[in-house]
Short mmCIF file of C-alpha atoms in Angstrom, two decimals:
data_model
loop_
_atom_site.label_atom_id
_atom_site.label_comp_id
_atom_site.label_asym_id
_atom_site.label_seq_id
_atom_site.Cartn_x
_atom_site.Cartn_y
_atom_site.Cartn_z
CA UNK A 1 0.00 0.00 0.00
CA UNK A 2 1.37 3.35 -0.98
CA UNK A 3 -1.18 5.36 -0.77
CA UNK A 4 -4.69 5.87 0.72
CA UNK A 5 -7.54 7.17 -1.50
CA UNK A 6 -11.11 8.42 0.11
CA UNK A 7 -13.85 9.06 -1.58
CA UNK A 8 -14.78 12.60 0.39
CA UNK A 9 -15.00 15.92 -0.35
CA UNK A 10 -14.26 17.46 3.05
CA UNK A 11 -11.16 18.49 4.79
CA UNK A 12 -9.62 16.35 6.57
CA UNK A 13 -6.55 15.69 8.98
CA UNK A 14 -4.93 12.58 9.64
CA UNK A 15 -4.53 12.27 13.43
CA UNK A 16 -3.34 8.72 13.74
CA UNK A 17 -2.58 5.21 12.16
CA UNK A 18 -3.50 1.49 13.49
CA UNK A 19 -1.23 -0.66 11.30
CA UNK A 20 -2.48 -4.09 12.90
CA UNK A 21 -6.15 -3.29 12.13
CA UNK A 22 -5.25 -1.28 9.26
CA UNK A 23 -7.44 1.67 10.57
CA UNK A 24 -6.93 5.44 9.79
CA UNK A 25 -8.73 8.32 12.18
CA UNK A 26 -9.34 11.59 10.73
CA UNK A 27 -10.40 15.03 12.17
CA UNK A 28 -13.08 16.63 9.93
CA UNK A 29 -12.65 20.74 9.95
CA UNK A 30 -16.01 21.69 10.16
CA UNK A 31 -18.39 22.69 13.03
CA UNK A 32 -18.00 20.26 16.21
CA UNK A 33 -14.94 18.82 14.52
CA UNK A 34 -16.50 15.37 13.28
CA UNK A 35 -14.31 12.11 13.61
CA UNK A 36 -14.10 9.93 10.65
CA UNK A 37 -13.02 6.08 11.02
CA UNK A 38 -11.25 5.17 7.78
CA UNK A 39 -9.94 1.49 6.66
CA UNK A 40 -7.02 0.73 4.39
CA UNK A 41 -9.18 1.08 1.41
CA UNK A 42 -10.81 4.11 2.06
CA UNK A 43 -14.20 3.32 3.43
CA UNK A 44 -15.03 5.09 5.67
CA UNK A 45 -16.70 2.84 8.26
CA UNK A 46 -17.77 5.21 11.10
CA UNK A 47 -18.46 8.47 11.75
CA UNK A 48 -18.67 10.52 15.38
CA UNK A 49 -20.87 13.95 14.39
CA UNK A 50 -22.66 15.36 17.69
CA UNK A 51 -23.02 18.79 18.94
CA UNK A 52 -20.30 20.38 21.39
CA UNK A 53 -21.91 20.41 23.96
CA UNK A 54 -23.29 16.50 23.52
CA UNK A 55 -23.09 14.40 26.69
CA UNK A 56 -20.81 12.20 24.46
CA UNK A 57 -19.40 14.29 22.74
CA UNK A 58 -15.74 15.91 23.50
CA UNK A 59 -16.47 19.42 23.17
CA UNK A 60 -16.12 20.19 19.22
CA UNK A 61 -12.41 20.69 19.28
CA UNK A 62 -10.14 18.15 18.67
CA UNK A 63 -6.94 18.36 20.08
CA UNK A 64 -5.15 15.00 19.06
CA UNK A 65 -6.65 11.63 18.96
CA UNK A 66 -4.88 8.46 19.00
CA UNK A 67 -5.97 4.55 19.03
CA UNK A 68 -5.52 2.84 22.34
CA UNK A 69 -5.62 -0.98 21.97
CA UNK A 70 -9.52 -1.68 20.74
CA UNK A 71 -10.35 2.09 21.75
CA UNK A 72 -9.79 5.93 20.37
CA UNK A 73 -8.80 8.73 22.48
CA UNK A 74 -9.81 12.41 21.72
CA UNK A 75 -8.30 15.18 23.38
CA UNK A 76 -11.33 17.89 23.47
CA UNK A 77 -10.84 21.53 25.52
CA UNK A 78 -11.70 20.23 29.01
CA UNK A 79 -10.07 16.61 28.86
CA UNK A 80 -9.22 13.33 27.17
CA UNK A 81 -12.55 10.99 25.77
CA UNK A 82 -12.67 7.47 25.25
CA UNK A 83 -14.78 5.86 22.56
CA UNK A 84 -15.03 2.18 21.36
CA UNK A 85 -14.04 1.64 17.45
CA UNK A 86 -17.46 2.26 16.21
CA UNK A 87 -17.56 5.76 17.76
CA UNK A 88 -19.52 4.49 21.12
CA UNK A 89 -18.74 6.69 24.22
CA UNK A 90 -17.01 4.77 27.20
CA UNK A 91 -15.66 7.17 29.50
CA UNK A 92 -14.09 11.11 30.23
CA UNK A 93 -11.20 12.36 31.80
CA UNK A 94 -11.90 15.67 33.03
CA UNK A 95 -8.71 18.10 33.01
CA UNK A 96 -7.66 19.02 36.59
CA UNK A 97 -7.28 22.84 35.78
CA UNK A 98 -9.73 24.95 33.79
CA UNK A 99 -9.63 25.73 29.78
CA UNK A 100 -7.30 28.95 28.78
CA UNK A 101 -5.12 30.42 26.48
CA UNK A 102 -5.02 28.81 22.83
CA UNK A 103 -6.43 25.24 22.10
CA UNK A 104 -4.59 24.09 18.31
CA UNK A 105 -6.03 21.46 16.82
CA UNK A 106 -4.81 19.42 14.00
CA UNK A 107 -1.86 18.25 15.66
CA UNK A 108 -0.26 15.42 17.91
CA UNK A 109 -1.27 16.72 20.97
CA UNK A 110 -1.82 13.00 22.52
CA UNK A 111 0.39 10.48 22.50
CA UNK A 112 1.25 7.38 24.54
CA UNK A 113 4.71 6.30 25.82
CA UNK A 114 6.50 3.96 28.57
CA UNK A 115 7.67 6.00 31.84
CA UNK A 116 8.93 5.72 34.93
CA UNK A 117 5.35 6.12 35.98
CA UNK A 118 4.18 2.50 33.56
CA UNK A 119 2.33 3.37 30.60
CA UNK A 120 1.35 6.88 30.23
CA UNK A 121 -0.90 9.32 28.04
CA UNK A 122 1.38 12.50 27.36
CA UNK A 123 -0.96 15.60 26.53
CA UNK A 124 0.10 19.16 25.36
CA UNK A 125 -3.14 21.43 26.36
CA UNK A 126 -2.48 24.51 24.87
CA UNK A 127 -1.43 26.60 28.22
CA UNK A 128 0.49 25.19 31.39
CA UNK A 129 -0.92 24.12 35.05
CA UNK A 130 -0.57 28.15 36.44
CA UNK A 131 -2.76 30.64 37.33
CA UNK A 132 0.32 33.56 37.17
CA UNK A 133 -0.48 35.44 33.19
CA UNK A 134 2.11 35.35 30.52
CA UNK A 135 3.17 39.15 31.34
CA UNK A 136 4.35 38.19 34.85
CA UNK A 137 7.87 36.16 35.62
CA UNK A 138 6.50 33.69 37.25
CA UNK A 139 4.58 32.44 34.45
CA UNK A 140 7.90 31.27 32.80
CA UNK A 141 9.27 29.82 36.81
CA UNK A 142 6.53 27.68 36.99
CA UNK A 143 6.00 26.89 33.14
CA UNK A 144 4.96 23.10 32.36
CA UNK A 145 5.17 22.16 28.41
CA UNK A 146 3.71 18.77 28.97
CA UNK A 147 1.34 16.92 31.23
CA UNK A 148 2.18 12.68 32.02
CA UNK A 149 -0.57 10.84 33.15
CA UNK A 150 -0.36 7.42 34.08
CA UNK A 151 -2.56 4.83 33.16
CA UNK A 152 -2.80 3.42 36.27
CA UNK A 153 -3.81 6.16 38.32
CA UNK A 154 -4.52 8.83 35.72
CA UNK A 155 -3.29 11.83 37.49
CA UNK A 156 -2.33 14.73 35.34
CA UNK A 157 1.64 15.13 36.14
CA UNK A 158 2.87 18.41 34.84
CA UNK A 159 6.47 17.84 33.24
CA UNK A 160 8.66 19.66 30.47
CA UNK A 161 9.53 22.86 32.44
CA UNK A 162 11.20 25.75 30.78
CA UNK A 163 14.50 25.10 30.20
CA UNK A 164 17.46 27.45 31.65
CA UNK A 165 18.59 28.06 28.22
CA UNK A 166 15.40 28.56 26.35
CA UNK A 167 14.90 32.31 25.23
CA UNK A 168 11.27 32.32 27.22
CA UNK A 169 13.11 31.74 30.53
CA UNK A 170 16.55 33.26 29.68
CA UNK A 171 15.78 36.69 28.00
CA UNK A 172 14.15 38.62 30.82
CA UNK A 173 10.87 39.06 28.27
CA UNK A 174 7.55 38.00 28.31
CA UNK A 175 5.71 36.33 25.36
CA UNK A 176 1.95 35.14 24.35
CA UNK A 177 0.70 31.57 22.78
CA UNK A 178 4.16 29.37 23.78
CA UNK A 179 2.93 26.36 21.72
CA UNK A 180 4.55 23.02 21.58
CA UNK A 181 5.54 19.99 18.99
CA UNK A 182 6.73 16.41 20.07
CA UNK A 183 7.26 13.06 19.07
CA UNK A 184 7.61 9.98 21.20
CA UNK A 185 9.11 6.89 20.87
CA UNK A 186 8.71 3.92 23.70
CA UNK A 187 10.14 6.22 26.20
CA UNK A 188 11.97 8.55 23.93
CA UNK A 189 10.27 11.90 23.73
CA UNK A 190 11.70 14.87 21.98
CA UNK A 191 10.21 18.22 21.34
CA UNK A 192 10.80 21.83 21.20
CA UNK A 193 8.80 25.05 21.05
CA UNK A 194 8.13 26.23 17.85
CA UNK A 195 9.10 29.88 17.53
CA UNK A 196 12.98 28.80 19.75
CA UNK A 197 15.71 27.67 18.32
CA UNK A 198 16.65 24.52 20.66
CA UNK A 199 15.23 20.81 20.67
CA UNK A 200 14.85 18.77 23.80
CA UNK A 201 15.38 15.19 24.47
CA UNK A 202 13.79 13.32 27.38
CA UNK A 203 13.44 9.70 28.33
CA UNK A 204 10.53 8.98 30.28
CA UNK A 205 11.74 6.20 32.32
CA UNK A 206 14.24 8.50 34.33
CA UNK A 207 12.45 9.71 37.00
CA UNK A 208 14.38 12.89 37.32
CA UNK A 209 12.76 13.64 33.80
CA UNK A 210 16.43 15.25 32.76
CA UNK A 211 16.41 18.09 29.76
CA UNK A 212 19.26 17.50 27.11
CA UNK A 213 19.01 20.71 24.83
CA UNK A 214 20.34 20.73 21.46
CA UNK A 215 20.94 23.89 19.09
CA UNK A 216 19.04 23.20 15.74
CA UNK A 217 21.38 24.29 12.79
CA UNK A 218 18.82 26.21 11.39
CA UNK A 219 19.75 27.93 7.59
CA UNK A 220 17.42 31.10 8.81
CA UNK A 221 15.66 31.75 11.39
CA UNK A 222 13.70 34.70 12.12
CA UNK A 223 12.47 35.32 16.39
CA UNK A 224 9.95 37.63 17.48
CA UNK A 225 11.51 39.80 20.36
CA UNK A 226 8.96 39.70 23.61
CA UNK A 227 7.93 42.43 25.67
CA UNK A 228 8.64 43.72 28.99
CA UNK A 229 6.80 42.49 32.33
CA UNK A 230 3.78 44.06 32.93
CA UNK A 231 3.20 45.37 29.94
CA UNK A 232 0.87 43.81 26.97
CA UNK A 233 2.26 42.59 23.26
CA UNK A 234 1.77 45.36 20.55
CA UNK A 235 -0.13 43.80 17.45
CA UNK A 236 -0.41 47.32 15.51
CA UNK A 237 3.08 47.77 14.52
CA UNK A 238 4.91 45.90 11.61
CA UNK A 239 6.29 43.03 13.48
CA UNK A 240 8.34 39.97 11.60
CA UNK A 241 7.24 37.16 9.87
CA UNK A 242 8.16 34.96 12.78
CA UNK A 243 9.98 31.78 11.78
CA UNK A 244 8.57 28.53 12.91
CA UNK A 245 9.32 24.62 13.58
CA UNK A 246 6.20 23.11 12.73
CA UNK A 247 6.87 19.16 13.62
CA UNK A 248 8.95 16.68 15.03
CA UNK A 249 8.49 13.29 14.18
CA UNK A 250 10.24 10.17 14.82
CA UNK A 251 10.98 8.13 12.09
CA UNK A 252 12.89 5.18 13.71
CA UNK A 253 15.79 6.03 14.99
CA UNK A 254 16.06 9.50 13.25
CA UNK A 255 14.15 13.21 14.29
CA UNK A 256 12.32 14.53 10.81
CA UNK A 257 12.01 18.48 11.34
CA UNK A 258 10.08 20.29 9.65
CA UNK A 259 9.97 24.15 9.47
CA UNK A 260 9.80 27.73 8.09
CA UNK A 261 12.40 30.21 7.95
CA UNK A 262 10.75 33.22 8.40
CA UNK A 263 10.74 36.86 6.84
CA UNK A 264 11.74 39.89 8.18
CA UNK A 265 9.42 42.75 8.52
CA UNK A 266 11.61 44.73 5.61
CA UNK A 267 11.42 42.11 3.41
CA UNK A 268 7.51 41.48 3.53
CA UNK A 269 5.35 42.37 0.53
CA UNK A 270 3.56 45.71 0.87
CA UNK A 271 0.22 45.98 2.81
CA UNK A 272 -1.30 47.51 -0.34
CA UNK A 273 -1.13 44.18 -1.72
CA UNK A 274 -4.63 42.62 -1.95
CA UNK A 275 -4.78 39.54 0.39
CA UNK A 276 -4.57 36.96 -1.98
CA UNK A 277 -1.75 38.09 -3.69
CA UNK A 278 0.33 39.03 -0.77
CA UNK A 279 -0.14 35.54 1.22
CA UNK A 280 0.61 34.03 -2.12
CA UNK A 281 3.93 35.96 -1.99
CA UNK A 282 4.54 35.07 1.71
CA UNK A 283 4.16 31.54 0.78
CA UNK A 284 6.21 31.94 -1.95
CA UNK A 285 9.29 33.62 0.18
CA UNK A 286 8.68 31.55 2.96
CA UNK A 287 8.61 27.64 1.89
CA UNK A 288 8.57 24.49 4.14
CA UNK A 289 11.93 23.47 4.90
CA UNK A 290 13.00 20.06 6.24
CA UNK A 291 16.09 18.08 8.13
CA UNK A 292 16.81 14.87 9.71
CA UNK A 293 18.69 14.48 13.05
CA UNK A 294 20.29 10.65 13.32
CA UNK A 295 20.50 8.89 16.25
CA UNK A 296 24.18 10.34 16.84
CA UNK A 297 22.50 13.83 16.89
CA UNK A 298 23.98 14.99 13.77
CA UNK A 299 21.92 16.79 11.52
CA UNK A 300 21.54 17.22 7.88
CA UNK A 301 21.59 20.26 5.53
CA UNK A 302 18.29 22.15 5.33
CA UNK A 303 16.51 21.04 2.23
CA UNK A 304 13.12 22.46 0.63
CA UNK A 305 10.40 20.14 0.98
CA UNK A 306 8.12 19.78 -2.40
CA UNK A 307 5.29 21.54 -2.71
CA UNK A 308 2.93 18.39 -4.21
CA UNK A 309 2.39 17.04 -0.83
CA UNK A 310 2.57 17.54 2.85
CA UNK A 311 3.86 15.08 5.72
CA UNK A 312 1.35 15.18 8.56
CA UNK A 313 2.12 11.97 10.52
CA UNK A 314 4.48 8.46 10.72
CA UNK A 315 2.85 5.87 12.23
CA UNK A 316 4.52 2.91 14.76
CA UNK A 317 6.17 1.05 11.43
CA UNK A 318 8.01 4.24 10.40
CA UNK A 319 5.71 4.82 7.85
CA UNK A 320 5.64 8.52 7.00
CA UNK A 321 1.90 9.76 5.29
CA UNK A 322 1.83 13.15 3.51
CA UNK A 323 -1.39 14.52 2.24
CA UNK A 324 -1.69 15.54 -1.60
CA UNK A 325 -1.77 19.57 -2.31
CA UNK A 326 -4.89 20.11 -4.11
CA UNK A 327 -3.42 23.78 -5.07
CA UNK A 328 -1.10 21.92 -7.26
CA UNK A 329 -3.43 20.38 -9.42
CA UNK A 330 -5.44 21.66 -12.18
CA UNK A 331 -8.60 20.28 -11.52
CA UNK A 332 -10.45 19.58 -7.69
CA UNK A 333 -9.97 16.14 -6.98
CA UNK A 334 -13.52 13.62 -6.11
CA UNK A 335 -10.96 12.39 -3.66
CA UNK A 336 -8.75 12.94 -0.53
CA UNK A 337 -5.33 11.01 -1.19
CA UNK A 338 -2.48 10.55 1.37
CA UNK A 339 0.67 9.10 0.19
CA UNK A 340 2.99 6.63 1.93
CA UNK A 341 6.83 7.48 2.00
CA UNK A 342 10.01 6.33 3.36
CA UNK A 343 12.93 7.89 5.00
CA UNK A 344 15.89 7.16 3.02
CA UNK A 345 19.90 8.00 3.45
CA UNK A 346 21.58 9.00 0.08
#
């Protein structure tokens, strides 16, 4: 099987991959954020389409959603939701702290992994466990990226504090909307913040949960400078076209990165641009970029990445899936197609 073929018209996001059962779950981006269960032949076979605020529903934003043995996790705004494979409700997890800040969806926000702690769900909310606002210090002292939370006693553990040399903690500024990408492997999990320059390798079976930071040999890389304590973030200025690292996956023993360079506010197209035309242009000056790190944390050069498809996810047989650009093709397809790739050293 190299690629995957569905006969929909919608958009749709690939949140995660069952190789033994062959099954594919996809995010619908519409209203309430419908879950689609797809097979390797692209039927779909089940559907989950109920209202937000549905006593089994999960809120109408999807976080990340993942297969768990014979059952699907989604991560809505106010916890984690378990469902059977045919889209019956089992059970919620309510989050321990309340809803703030940015939710993203779209992403891997929900992943499982071996710890210290025995098998664990490993959830990236969208804001950290503190009440203190991003404007204040403390915000960034008592920062969590991550939350563990055991299986067996399914306590939300915050984890993946700020590290020492990490421009949020180490620049004396304050900044809004710190997001997050990760990847995990067994008990390997790396991840960095987008909009910083350093990635960050964990394993969850030390206890101590120890930080290795690594500097990413980035070609370009244009960072936002923050704003003082106390104060709030200036939107109506002309501000840079902030670079960002958009994911991390692991693709067996190797870290795929994937990112954009930036622009610099000098270098953007004019405002008198209609809107079209200029986020054509920025698209156009600022392409996806890609590297691998190998397992002896050397990295490659920066390469472009084509603009026919896009990588949104490797499954647990380092399988990499990349959805088709429809922009790049003439006509509107009848049909949603993800292709299967491999990794492979030259």
């Amino acid at each position: 099987m190299d690629s995957l073929q569905i006969q929909s018209l919608e958009s749709l996001d690939l949140m995660d991959i069952h190789p033994e059962r062959g099954l594919f779950l996809f995010n619908v981006q519409k209203e309430n954020a419908p879950m689609i269960l797809v097979d390797k032949n692209g039927e779909i076979l089940h559907r989950l389409d109920v209202p937000k605020d549905a006593p089994t529903g999960f809120g109408g934003i999807c976080s990340g959603a993942i297969f768990s043995g014979d059952s699907i996790l989604i991560q809505g705004r106010r916890g984690i939701y378990s469902y059977d494979l045919e889209f019956n409700f089992l059970s919620h997890l309510n989050r321990p702290y309340p809803p703030k800040g940015m939710i993203y969806v779209g992403f891997d926000h929900l992943r499982t992994a071996n710890t210290y702690e025995g098998p664990a769900l490993i959830s990236f909310s969208g804001n950290p466990q503190t009440d203190y606002p991003p404007n204040q210090r403390e915000f960034y002292e008592n920062f969590n990226g991550l939350d563990l939370i055991p299986v067996s006693t399914l306590e939300f553990k915050p984890i993946a504090p700020l590290h020492p040399d990490s421009r949020y903690l180490s620049s004396g500024m304050a900044f809004n909307l710190i997001s997050l990408t990760f990847s995990i492997s067994n008990s390997q999990l790396t991840y960095a913040h987008p909009t910083d320059s350093l990635l960050y390798d964990m394993d969850l079976m030390d206890p101590q949960l120890h930080q290795k930071a690594t500097k990413i040999p980035f070609d370009k890389f244009v960072l936002r400078n923050g704003f003082p304590f106390g104060s709030q973030e200036d939107y109506d200025g002309p501000t840079d076209y902030e670079g960002q690292l958009s994911n991390i996956f692991k693709v067996g023993d190797n870290d795929l990165l994937l990112y954009y360079s930036g622009i610099k506010k000098e270098d953007l197209p004019p405002l008198t641009q209609d809107r079209a035309s200029r986020r054509s242009e920025i698209n156009r000056m600022n392409p996806q970029k890609w590297m691998v790190r190998d397992a002896q944390n050397k990295f490659t050069k920066p390469k472009l990445a084509t603009p026919k498809y896009r990588i949104v996810r490797v499954d647990s047989q380092n399988r990499i899936w990349a959805m088709q650009n429809v922009n790049q093709l003439e006509e509107e397809p009848e049909v949603v197609t993800f292709y299967q790739l491999k990794l492979i050293r030259k």
